[in-house]
JSON list of C-alpha atoms in Angstrom, two decimals:
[
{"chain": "N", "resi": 52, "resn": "UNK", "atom": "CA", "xyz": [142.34, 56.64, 132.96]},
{"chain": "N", "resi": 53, "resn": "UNK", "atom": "CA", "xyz": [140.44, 59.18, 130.84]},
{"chain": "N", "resi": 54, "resn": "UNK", "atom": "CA", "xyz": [137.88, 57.55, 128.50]},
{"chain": "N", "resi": 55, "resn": "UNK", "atom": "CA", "xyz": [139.63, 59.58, 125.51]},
{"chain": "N", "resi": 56, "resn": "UNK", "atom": "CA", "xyz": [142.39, 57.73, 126.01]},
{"chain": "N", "resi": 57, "resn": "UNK", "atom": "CA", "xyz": [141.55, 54.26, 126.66]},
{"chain": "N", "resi": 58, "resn": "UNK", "atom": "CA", "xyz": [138.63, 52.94, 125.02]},
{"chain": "N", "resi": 59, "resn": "UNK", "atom": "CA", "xyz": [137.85, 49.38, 125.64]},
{"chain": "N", "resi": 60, "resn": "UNK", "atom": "CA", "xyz": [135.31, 47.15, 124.03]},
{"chain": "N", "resi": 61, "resn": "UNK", "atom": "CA", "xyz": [134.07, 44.01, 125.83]},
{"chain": "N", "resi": 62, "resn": "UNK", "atom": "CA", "xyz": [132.86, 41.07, 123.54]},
{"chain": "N", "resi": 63, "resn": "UNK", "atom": "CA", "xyz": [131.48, 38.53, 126.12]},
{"chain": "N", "resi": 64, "resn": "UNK", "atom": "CA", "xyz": [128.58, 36.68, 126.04]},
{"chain": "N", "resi": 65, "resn": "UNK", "atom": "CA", "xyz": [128.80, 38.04, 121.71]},
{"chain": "N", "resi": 66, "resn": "UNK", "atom": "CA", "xyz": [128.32, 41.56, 122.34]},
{"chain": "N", "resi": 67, "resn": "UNK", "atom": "CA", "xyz": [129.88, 44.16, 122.55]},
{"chain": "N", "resi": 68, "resn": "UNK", "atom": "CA", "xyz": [130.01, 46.63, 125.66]},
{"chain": "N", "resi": 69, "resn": "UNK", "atom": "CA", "xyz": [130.33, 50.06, 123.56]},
{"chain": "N", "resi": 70, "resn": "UNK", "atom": "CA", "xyz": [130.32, 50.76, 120.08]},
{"chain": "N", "resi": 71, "resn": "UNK", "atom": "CA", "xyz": [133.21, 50.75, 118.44]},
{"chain": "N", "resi": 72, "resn": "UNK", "atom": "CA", "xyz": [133.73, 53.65, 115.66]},
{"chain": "N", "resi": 73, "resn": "UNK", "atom": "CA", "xyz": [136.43, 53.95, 113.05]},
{"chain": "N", "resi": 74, "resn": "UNK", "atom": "CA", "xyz": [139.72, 51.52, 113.39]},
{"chain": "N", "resi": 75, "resn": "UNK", "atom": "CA", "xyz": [138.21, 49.98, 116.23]},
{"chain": "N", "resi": 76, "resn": "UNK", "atom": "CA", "xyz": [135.47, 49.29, 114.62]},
{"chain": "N", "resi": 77, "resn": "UNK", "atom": "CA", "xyz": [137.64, 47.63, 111.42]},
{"chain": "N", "resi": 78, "resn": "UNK", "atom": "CA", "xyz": [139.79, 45.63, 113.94]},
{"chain": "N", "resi": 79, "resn": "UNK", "atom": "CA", "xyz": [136.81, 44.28, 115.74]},
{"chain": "N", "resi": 80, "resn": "UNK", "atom": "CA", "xyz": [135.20, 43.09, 112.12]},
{"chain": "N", "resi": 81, "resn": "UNK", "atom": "CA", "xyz": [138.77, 41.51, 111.17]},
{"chain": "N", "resi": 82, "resn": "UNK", "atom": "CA", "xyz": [138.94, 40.07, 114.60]},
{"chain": "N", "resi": 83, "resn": "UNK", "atom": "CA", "xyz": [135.04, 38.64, 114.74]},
{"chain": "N", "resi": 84, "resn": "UNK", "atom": "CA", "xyz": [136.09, 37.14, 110.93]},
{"chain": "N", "resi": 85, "resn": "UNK", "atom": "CA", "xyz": [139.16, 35.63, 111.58]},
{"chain": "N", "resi": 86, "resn": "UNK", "atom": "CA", "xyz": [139.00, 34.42, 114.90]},
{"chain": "N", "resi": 87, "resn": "UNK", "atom": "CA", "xyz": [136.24, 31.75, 114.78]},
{"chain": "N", "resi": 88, "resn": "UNK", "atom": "CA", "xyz": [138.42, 29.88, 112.19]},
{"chain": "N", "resi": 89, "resn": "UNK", "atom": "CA", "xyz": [140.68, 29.38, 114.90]},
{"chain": "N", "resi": 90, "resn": "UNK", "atom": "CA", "xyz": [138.48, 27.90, 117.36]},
{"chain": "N", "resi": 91, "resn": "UNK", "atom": "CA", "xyz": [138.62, 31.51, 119.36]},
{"chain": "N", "resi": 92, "resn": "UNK", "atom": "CA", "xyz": [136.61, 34.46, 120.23]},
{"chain": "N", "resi": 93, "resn": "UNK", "atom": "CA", "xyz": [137.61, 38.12, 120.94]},
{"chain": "N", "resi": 94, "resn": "UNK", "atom": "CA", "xyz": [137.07, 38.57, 124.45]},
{"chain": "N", "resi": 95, "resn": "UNK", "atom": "CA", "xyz": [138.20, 42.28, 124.48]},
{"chain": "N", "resi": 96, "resn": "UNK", "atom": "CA", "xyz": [139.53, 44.88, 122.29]},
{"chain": "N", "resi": 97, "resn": "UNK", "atom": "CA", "xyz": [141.57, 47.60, 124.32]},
{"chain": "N", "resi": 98, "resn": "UNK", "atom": "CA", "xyz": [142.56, 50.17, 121.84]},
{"chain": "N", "resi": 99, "resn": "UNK", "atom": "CA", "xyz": [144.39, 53.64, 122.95]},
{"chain": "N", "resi": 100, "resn": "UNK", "atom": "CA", "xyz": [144.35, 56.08, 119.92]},
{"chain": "N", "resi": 101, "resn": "UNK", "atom": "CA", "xyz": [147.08, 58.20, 120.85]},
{"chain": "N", "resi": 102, "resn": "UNK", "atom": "CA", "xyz": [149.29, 55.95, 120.95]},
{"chain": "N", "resi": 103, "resn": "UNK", "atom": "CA", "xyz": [148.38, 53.94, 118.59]},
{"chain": "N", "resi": 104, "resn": "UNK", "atom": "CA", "xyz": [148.63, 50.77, 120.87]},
{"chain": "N", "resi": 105, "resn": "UNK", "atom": "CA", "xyz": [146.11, 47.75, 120.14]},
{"chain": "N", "resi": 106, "resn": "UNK", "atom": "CA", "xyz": [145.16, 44.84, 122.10]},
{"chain": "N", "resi": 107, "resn": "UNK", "atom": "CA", "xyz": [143.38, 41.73, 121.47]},
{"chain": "N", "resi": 108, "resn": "UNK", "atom": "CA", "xyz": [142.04, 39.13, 124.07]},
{"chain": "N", "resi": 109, "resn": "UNK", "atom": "CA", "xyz": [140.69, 36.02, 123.08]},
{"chain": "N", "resi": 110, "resn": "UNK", "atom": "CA", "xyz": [139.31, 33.04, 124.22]},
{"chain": "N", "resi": 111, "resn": "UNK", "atom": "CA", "xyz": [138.62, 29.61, 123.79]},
{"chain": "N", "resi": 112, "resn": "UNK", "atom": "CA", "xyz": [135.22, 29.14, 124.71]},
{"chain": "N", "resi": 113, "resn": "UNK", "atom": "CA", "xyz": [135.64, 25.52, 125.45]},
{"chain": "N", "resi": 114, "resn": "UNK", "atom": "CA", "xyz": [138.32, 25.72, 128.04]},
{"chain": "N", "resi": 115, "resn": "UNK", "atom": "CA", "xyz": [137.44, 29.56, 128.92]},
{"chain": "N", "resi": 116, "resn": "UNK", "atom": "CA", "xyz": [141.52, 30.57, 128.76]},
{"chain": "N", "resi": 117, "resn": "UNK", "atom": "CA", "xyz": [143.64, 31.20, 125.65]},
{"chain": "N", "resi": 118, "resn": "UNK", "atom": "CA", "xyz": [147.21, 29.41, 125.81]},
{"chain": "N", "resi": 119, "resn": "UNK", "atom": "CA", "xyz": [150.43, 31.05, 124.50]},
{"chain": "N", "resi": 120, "resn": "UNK", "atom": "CA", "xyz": [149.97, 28.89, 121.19]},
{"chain": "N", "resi": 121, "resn": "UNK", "atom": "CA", "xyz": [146.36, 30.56, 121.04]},
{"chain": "N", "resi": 122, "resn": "UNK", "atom": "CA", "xyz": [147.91, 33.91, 120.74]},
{"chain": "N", "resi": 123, "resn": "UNK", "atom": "CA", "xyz": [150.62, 33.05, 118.32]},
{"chain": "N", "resi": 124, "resn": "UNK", "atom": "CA", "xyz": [147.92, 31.60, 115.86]},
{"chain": "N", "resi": 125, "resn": "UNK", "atom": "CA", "xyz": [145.94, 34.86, 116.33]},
{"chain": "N", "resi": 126, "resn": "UNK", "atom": "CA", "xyz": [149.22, 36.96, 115.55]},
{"chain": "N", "resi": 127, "resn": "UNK", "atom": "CA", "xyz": [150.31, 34.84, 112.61]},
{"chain": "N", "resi": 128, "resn": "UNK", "atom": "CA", "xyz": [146.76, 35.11, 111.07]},
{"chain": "N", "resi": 129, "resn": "UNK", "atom": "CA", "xyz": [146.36, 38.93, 111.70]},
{"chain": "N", "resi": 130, "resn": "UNK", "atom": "CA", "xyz": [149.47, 39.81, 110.78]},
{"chain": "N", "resi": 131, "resn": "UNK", "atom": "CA", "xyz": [149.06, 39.22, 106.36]},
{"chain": "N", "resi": 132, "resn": "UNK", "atom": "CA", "xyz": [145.64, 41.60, 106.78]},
{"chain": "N", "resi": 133, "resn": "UNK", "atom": "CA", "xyz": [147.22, 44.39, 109.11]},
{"chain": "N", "resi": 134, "resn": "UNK", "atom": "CA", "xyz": [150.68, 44.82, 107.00]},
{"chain": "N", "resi": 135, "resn": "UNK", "atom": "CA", "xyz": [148.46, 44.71, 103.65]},
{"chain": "N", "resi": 136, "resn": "UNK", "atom": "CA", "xyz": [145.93, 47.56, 105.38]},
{"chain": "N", "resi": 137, "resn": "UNK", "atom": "CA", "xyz": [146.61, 51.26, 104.67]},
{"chain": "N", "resi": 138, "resn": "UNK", "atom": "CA", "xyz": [144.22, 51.68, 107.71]},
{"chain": "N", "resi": 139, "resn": "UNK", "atom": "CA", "xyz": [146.19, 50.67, 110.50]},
{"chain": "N", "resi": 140, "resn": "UNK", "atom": "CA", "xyz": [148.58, 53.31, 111.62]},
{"chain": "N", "resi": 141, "resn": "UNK", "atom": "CA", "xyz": [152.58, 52.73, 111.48]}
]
């Protein structure tokens, strides 16, 4: 993979491998916000700009895994601040 096209940010151990820059950047402050309230952490960010594809890993620090419940949590809580954001692409 070309590093144009796949950039991917690494959050373990709370920091963060590159810096992120622009929408990254926005979805990794949303992320760091939001996900602490649900007991998680973002373990990675893989975000491919020309496609516009987005990923989020998270974890629960506690059991060092995210379940399938973990993940619906973090898409039901994302979901009200990326549809109400002009800044994420459609």
């Amino acid at each position: 993979m070309e590093e144009k096209e796949n950039q991917v940010t690494s959050a373990s151990n709370g920091r963060l491998k590159a810096d992120p820059q622009g929408l990254e950047k926005r979805f990794v402050d949303l992320c760091e916000a939001l996900l602490p309230t649900l007991g998680l952490k973002l373990y990675e960010l893989d975000y491919h700009p020309q496609s516009g594809n987005l990923k989020v890993f998270i974890m629960d620090e506690r059991t060092g895994t995210a379940l399938m419940e973990d993940c619906v949590k973090v898409d039901h809580a994302l979901t009200p601040y990326i549809e109400s954001e002009s800044w994420m692409p459609e």
